CSV table of C-alpha atoms in Angstrom, one decimal:
chain,number,residue,atom,x,y,z
A,1,MET,CA,21.7,-1.5,-3.4
A,2,ILE,CA,21.2,-3.7,-6.4
A,3,SER,CA,18.5,-5.2,-8.5
A,4,LEU,CA,18.2,-9.0,-8.0
A,5,LYS,CA,15.4,-10.8,-9.7
A,6,ARG,CA,15.2,-14.3,-8.2
A,7,LEU,CA,16.7,-15.9,-5.1
A,8,TYR,CA,14.1,-18.2,-3.5
A,9,GLU,CA,15.6,-20.6,-1.0
A,10,TYR,CA,15.2,-18.7,2.3
A,11,LYS,CA,12.8,-17.7,5.0
A,12,GLU,CA,11.7,-14.1,5.0
A,13,GLU,CA,10.3,-11.9,7.7
A,14,PRO,CA,8.5,-8.6,7.4
A,15,SER,CA,10.6,-5.6,8.6
A,16,GLU,CA,9.7,-4.2,12.0
A,17,LEU,CA,9.8,-0.8,10.4
A,18,ASP,CA,7.9,-1.3,7.2
A,19,ALA,CA,5.9,-4.5,6.7
A,20,SER,CA,6.0,-4.1,2.9
A,21,VAL,CA,9.8,-4.7,3.1
A,22,LYS,CA,11.1,-8.2,3.9
A,23,MET,CA,14.2,-9.1,5.8
A,24,ILE,CA,16.3,-12.1,5.0
A,25,ILE,CA,19.3,-13.2,7.1
A,26,THR,CA,21.2,-15.8,5.3
A,27,LYS,CA,24.0,-18.1,6.6
A,28,LYS,CA,26.2,-20.8,5.2
A,29,GLY,CA,24.2,-24.0,4.5
A,30,ASP,CA,20.8,-22.4,3.8
A,31,GLY,CA,21.1,-22.6,0.0
A,32,LEU,CA,20.9,-18.8,-0.5
A,33,TYR,CA,24.2,-17.9,1.1
A,34,SER,CA,26.4,-19.3,-1.6
A,35,LYS,CA,24.3,-17.5,-4.2
A,36,ALA,CA,24.5,-14.1,-2.4
A,37,LYS,CA,28.0,-14.3,-0.9
A,38,HIS,CA,29.6,-12.5,-3.9
A,39,LEU,CA,27.0,-9.7,-3.6
A,40,PHE,CA,27.9,-9.2,0.1
A,41,SER,CA,31.6,-8.8,-1.0
A,42,LEU,CA,30.4,-6.1,-3.4
A,43,HIS,CA,27.8,-4.3,-1.3
A,44,GLY,CA,28.8,-5.0,2.4
A,45,GLU,CA,27.0,-6.9,5.1
A,46,ALA,CA,23.5,-6.0,3.7
A,47,PHE,CA,21.9,-4.9,0.5
A,48,LEU,CA,18.4,-4.1,-0.7
A,49,ASP,CA,16.9,-5.8,-3.8
A,50,LEU,CA,14.8,-2.9,-5.2
A,51,ASP,CA,12.6,-5.1,-7.3
A,52,SER,CA,11.4,-7.4,-4.6
A,53,ARG,CA,11.8,-5.0,-1.6
A,54,LYS,CA,13.9,-7.5,0.2
A,55,ILE,CA,16.9,-6.7,2.5
A,56,TYR,CA,19.5,-9.5,2.5
A,57,VAL,CA,21.9,-9.7,5.5
A,58,ASP,CA,25.1,-11.7,5.7
A,59,GLY,CA,24.3,-13.6,8.8
A,60,GLU,CA,27.8,-15.0,9.0
A,61,GLU,CA,29.4,-11.5,9.1
A,62,ALA,CA,26.7,-10.2,11.5
A,63,GLU,CA,27.3,-13.0,13.9
A,64,ARG,CA,31.1,-12.5,13.6
A,65,GLU,CA,30.7,-8.8,14.4
A,66,GLY,CA,28.2,-9.5,17.3
A,67,TRP,CA,25.3,-7.6,15.9
A,68,THR,CA,22.5,-6.8,18.3
A,69,LYS,CA,18.8,-6.2,17.5
A,70,ASP,CA,19.7,-2.5,17.2
A,71,HIS,CA,22.2,-3.3,14.4
A,72,TYR,CA,19.5,-5.2,12.5
A,73,LEU,CA,17.1,-2.3,13.0
A,74,PHE,CA,19.6,0.3,11.8
A,75,VAL,CA,20.3,-1.8,8.6
A,76,GLN,CA,16.5,-2.1,8.0
A,77,ALA,CA,16.1,1.7,8.5
A,78,HIS,CA,19.1,2.4,6.2
A,79,GLU,CA,17.7,0.2,3.4
A,80,ILE,CA,14.2,1.5,3.8
A,81,ALA,CA,15.6,5.0,3.5
A,82,HIS,CA,16.9,4.2,0.1
A,83,LEU,CA,13.4,3.1,-0.9
A,84,LYS,CA,11.7,6.1,0.5
A,85,MET,CA,14.2,8.5,-1.1
A,86,LYS,CA,13.8,6.6,-4.4
A,87,HIS,CA,17.6,5.9,-4.6
A,88,THR,CA,18.8,3.6,-7.4
A,89,PRO,CA,22.2,2.0,-7.8
A,90,GLU,CA,23.2,5.0,-9.9
A,91,ASN,CA,22.0,7.7,-7.6
A,92,ARG,CA,22.3,6.3,-4.1
A,93,ASP,CA,23.5,8.6,-1.3
A,94,GLU,CA,24.8,6.6,1.7
A,95,PRO,CA,25.2,9.5,4.2
A,96,MET,CA,21.6,10.7,3.4
A,97,ALA,CA,20.3,7.1,3.9
A,98,ASP,CA,22.1,6.9,7.3
A,99,TRP,CA,20.7,10.3,8.3
A,100,TYR,CA,17.2,9.3,7.2
A,101,ALA,CA,17.5,6.0,9.0
A,102,VAL,CA,18.4,7.7,12.3
A,103,LEU,CA,15.4,10.0,12.0
A,104,LEU,CA,13.1,7.1,11.1
A,105,LEU,CA,14.3,5.1,14.1
A,106,LYS,CA,13.8,8.0,16.5
A,107,LYS,CA,10.3,8.6,15.0
A,108,LYS,CA,9.4,4.9,15.6
A,109,GLY,CA,10.7,4.9,19.1
A,110,TYR,CA,13.8,2.8,18.5
A,111,ASP,CA,16.1,5.2,20.4
A,112,ASP,CA,18.9,2.8,21.1
A,113,ALA,CA,19.1,1.8,17.4
A,114,ALA,CA,19.1,5.5,16.5
A,115,LYS,CA,21.9,6.1,18.9
A,116,LEU,CA,23.9,3.3,17.3
A,117,GLY,CA,23.4,5.0,13.9
A,118,ILE,CA,24.6,8.3,15.3
A,119,LYS,CA,27.6,6.7,16.9
A,120,GLN,CA,28.6,5.0,13.7
A,121,PHE,CA,27.8,8.0,11.4
A,122,GLU,CA,31.2,9.7,11.3
A,123,TYR,CA,33.0,6.4,10.8
A,124,ARG,CA,30.7,5.5,7.9
A,125,ASN,CA,30.5,9.0,6.3
A,126,GLY,CA,33.4,11.1,7.3
A,127,ILE,CA,31.2,13.7,9.0
A,128,SER,CA,29.5,13.7,12.4
A,129,PHE,CA,25.7,13.2,12.5
A,130,LYS,CA,25.3,16.5,14.2
A,131,GLU,CA,27.2,18.4,11.4
A,132,TYR,CA,25.4,16.5,8.6
A,133,HIS,CA,22.0,17.1,10.3
A,134,ARG,CA,22.8,20.8,10.5
A,135,LYS,CA,23.7,20.8,6.8
A,136,MET,CA,20.5,19.1,5.9
A,137,LYS,CA,18.4,21.5,7.9
A,138,ASN,CA,20.1,24.4,6.2
A,139,GLY,CA,19.5,23.0,2.8
A,140,LYS,CA,23.0,21.6,2.4
């Protein structure tokens, strides 16, 4: 998550999960990629611009890794979770955003994307989704 004021040379689409959030997949040659590439190296394959409510995805890396629609949905849900939980770059909580993302995907009926988030949870956070969920239900 970062705050990025202006990057304009791209096509944006509304998120399937929250139309107030825009999704941008950028690749080499589209004008935006060269401006955002260093941000991907700092923040991973995707990041959220809090000011504009835009999610930027490194399309080159996503293609290399063979992302499916479920991967894109999980990224959207994860970044939307940061918004909903009012995370900032200073107080972000990645495991909590992943947990919230799984719950959001289940609630919206995207079960395969939720399963993907659960499957990747331990690798990403060092704790299983089941154990983290138990902690969250018990008030940490």
